[in-house]
Amino acid sequence: MSATILVTGGAGFIGSNFVLSERSQKRCIVNLDLLTYAGNPLNLRELNGDPDHIFVKGDIGDRRLVQKLLTDYQPDAVVNFAAESHVDRSIDSPESFIQTNIVGTYHLLEEARAYWKSLPPGRREGFRFLHVSTDEVYGSLGPADPAFTENTPYAPNSPYSASKAGSDHLVRAYYHTFGLPTIITNCSNNYGPRQFPEKLTPLILLNAIEGKPLPVYGDGLNIRDWLYVADHCEALRVVLEKGKPGETYNIGGSCEKTNIEIVEALCALLDEMAPESRYAPHRSLITFVKDRPGHDRRYAVDCSRIERELGWRAKETFESGLRKTIRWYLDNREWVESIKSGAYRDWIAKQYGR
Ligand code: NAD
Ligand code: DAU
């Protein structure tokens, strides 16, 4: 297993959970993150003073910087989390999605390829470029359709998923054309600590804690497949250790829920875990709002391949994962307050009205 990993986007939600978990396994981490609105140094505060976590603020599209980090730290793997990740923002303004997710990934691939070619044979064989992607590249399922497999054709429907699909294609091409040992993972919806509260789970949770309306798009019956973030991080570790270059692995929770089920489950657990709240029963705050344009109806991930071939299995149940998530947000009010900058308030006002 890799001793030093160049992680990109390691100050965001999944990236920071991955960095913390890899540091607990003693892997050295070089963490390149642009610290956009979604990147938060507080996510990494437990690593303050840790000499084996090197944080560098910068862009994956900055070729000179990436080249320098690869030369200076000689990583055994690159794990690419860096991305613009929120579908609604991609509908509002797609450009940064194209820039980071496609162009940025291209620059990162080019530098990784040059570095990989310069490695001595033994190290070259072991090198991995792991690209963290999404199930959204496969498009939308009907109610009776089988879950996405690794062979499902790509059919992205939003600027976000189209930009992730573009990056996946480039990563695949760098394996086939240049032999760069790349692996792609396509994962379903994550939830857990440190998720920016523009996404469904933390948005609903924080609004409920504060007695604000809980916005549910359309009829609330869109389906997502939910996975606790620590299970995703564990899957990525297994893929780095045992995954085959040139391959794709789907990752999911085998946990399909409608959005309204998610919101109701969060409300019920919050009623129980915050009994002092003056807003209970929190479900009374649920408000149906205008639907997302082009809203994908259903995602479901068939992750039998990673289970069968690499021996990974999600550990957390939906309820145990949600409980841990709610506990974290209740206990980390300082983090929550730090998030509520002007930029966050502006986005919420723009998206949901004042
Ligand atoms: P996030 O938005 O929370 O974090 C993204 C991070 O990338 C931030 O720290 C941001 O500062 C950084 N970043 C953005 N542009 C950058 C650039 N040009 N250079 C360097 N850093 C940059 O996202 P997330 O939810 O943690 O998702 C991480 C990855 O996993 C993304 O690639 C996303 O597509 C994928 N993914 C997410 C989910 C999910 O449910 N959240 C599911 C499957 C796949
Ligand atoms: O499937 C993996 C993807 O999951 C990742 O690739 C994305 O980065 C991640 O953001 C997530 O995308 P979604 O669009 O599925 O997540 P989001 O939390 O934005 O929305 C989840 C569902 O909840 C979706 O059907 C839209 C709905 N929703 C969302 C928000 C923010 C609401 O009903 N109300 C809301 O306010």
XYZ file of C-alpha atoms in Angstrom, residues 34-285:
252
model
C -7.853 25.469 -3.622
C -10.026 26.221 -0.594
C -13.060 27.256 -2.604
C -16.251 27.937 -0.630
C -16.482 24.145 -0.129
C -12.990 23.656 1.269
C -12.599 24.288 4.974
C -9.330 24.205 6.965
C -11.411 23.437 10.076
C -12.132 20.025 8.528
C -8.451 19.230 9.097
C -7.983 20.887 12.435
C -7.171 17.549 14.135
C -4.029 17.449 11.986
C -2.638 20.820 13.084
C 1.060 20.317 13.804
C 1.151 16.900 12.124
C 4.415 16.823 10.100
C 3.085 14.029 7.866
C 0.159 16.092 6.627
C 1.420 18.741 4.235
C -1.320 21.160 3.266
C -0.852 23.266 0.135
C -3.417 25.809 -1.023
C -3.565 25.666 -4.805
C -5.305 24.615 -7.984
C -5.106 21.183 -9.631
C -4.883 23.145 -12.891
C -1.659 24.880 -11.788
C 0.811 22.683 -13.687
C 3.935 24.187 -12.148
C 2.662 23.691 -8.612
C 1.504 20.120 -9.274
C 4.843 19.284 -10.893
C 6.722 20.681 -7.908
C 4.632 18.716 -5.408
C 5.145 15.493 -7.350
C 8.904 16.087 -7.631
C 9.383 17.188 -4.035
C 7.244 14.548 -2.306
C 7.493 11.590 -4.718
C 4.028 10.184 -3.941
C 3.038 6.578 -4.604
C -0.475 7.598 -5.598
C -2.623 10.554 -6.548
C -6.216 10.531 -5.309
C -8.304 13.160 -7.078
C -11.275 14.458 -5.076
C -10.931 18.081 -6.232
C -14.076 19.162 -7.999
C -17.002 21.481 -8.074
C -19.576 19.096 -6.653
C -23.015 20.684 -6.235
C -25.601 20.032 -8.968
C -27.678 23.149 -8.222
C -24.621 25.394 -8.520
C -23.769 23.757 -11.852
C -27.240 24.714 -13.101
C -26.762 28.250 -11.818
C -23.267 28.729 -13.323
C -21.541 25.813 -15.076
C -18.210 27.414 -15.956
C -16.178 26.546 -12.867
C -17.387 22.945 -13.273
C -15.908 22.740 -16.755
C -12.761 24.478 -15.584
C -11.973 22.375 -12.523
C -13.618 19.062 -13.298
C -12.510 18.730 -16.919
C -9.627 21.127 -17.585
C -8.178 20.792 -14.078
C -8.278 16.989 -14.248
C -6.564 17.126 -17.657
C -3.694 19.212 -16.234
C -3.382 16.902 -13.253
C -3.281 13.869 -15.553
C -0.572 15.423 -17.710
C 1.664 16.116 -14.714
C 0.967 12.709 -13.197
C 1.903 11.079 -16.498
C 5.231 12.957 -16.738
C 6.042 12.107 -13.108
C 5.036 8.450 -13.493
C 7.254 8.083 -16.571
C 10.205 9.418 -14.585
C 9.850 6.791 -11.835
C 12.194 3.786 -11.667
C 10.503 0.547 -12.913
C 9.576 -0.891 -9.497
C 7.880 2.285 -8.359
C 6.295 2.908 -11.757
C 4.382 -0.354 -11.564
C 3.020 0.406 -8.123
C 1.924 3.971 -8.899
C -1.835 4.675 -8.976
C -3.970 7.592 -10.140
C -7.335 7.154 -8.425
C -10.101 9.382 -9.764
C -13.068 9.760 -7.417
C -16.248 10.069 -9.430
C -19.986 9.776 -9.159
C -22.904 7.520 -10.060
C -24.567 10.583 -11.658
C -22.558 10.001 -14.865
C -24.899 7.076 -15.616
C -27.996 9.292 -15.791
C -31.421 8.548 -14.372
C -33.183 5.210 -13.775
C -36.845 4.310 -14.141
C -38.600 2.641 -11.180
C -38.054 -0.921 -12.440
C -34.608 -0.489 -14.035
C -31.716 -2.528 -12.673
C -29.078 -0.612 -10.690
C -26.074 0.979 -12.475
C -23.235 -1.446 -13.145
C -19.747 -0.556 -14.356
C -21.010 -1.330 -17.883
C -23.992 1.029 -17.833
C -23.516 3.580 -20.655
C -22.796 7.142 -19.565
C -25.800 9.509 -19.904
C -25.101 12.557 -17.707
C -27.948 15.038 -17.378
C -26.612 18.067 -15.467
C -23.600 20.289 -16.137
C -22.078 18.755 -12.988
C -22.495 15.140 -14.088
C -21.470 15.994 -17.665
C -18.256 17.566 -16.368
C -17.553 14.530 -14.172
C -18.249 12.248 -17.143
C -15.778 14.290 -19.211
C -13.110 13.881 -16.541
C -13.810 10.128 -16.282
C -13.325 9.760 -20.047
C -9.987 11.560 -19.882
C -8.811 9.384 -16.994
C -9.813 6.253 -18.885
C -8.057 7.503 -22.029
C -4.805 8.108 -20.140
C -4.753 4.443 -19.173
C -5.583 3.158 -22.634
C -3.350 5.528 -24.581
C -0.411 6.140 -22.264
C -0.590 3.240 -19.814
C -0.896 5.570 -16.791
C -2.227 3.224 -14.066
C -5.534 4.960 -13.464
C -8.599 3.653 -11.625
C -12.031 5.291 -11.531
C -14.582 4.891 -8.757
C -18.227 5.905 -9.222
C -19.959 6.372 -5.906
C -23.501 7.133 -4.786
C -24.676 9.921 -2.425
C -22.520 10.289 0.670
C -23.604 11.644 4.025
C -21.685 12.171 7.249
C -19.574 14.677 9.194
C -18.068 17.776 7.501
C -20.462 17.951 4.552
C -21.104 21.487 3.361
C -24.725 22.401 4.188
C -25.798 23.056 0.618
C -26.366 19.301 0.150
C -29.621 17.656 1.232
C -28.654 15.978 4.516
C -26.768 18.796 6.278
C -29.058 21.481 4.844
C -32.136 19.764 6.270
C -30.407 19.050 9.551
C -29.149 22.578 10.155
C -32.439 24.152 9.047
C -34.338 21.815 11.382
C -32.062 22.650 14.314
C -32.779 26.334 13.675
C -36.514 25.947 13.055
C -36.287 26.991 9.390
C -38.335 25.492 6.507
C -37.052 22.169 5.169
C -37.092 22.544 1.353
C -38.026 19.372 -0.536
C -37.828 19.647 -4.328
C -40.824 18.616 -6.444
C -42.828 15.706 -5.038
C -39.987 14.459 -2.812
C -40.057 11.057 -4.488
C -36.690 11.200 -6.266
C -34.521 8.331 -5.138
C -30.852 8.304 -4.167
C -28.634 5.476 -2.894
C -27.060 6.571 0.406
C -23.631 5.670 1.761
C -21.950 6.784 4.990
C -18.776 8.697 4.134
C -16.426 6.484 6.205
C -17.559 3.486 4.158
C -16.688 5.361 0.971
C -13.218 6.208 2.352
C -12.655 2.572 3.272
C -13.676 1.518 -0.247
C -11.161 3.959 -1.742
C -8.412 2.520 0.456
C -9.272 -0.996 -0.706
C -9.292 0.129 -4.346
C -5.863 1.736 -3.915
C -4.535 -1.440 -2.357
C -6.118 -4.082 -4.560
C -7.855 -2.407 -7.525
C -6.739 -3.162 -11.062
C -5.381 -0.303 -13.211
C -7.663 0.596 -16.112
C -10.755 -0.549 -14.202
C -13.806 1.139 -12.787
C -15.415 0.218 -9.466
C -18.915 1.253 -8.456
C -19.397 2.070 -4.776
C -22.784 2.391 -3.089
C -24.762 1.772 0.051
C -27.437 -0.512 -1.441
C -29.723 1.860 0.402
C -32.300 3.431 -1.893
C -34.483 6.080 -0.254
C -36.805 8.768 -1.535
C -35.862 12.296 -0.511
C -38.950 12.594 1.650
C -37.930 9.410 3.486
C -34.514 10.959 4.174
C -36.017 14.194 5.439
C -38.554 12.381 7.648
C -35.871 10.086 9.072
C -33.675 13.088 9.911
C -36.616 14.826 11.592
C -37.578 11.778 13.655
C -34.017 11.187 14.844
C -33.563 14.856 15.659
C -36.776 14.817 17.725
C -35.190 12.021 19.740
C -31.590 13.300 19.895
C -32.416 16.957 20.619
C -35.420 16.562 22.948
C -34.985 20.125 24.239
C -35.672 21.569 20.761
C -38.629 23.930 20.621
C -39.170 23.006 16.964
C -40.203 19.367 17.516
C -41.838 17.632 15.805
C -39.375 18.798 13.162
C -41.355 17.243 10.328
C -43.830 20.116 10.651
C -41.116 22.281 9.030
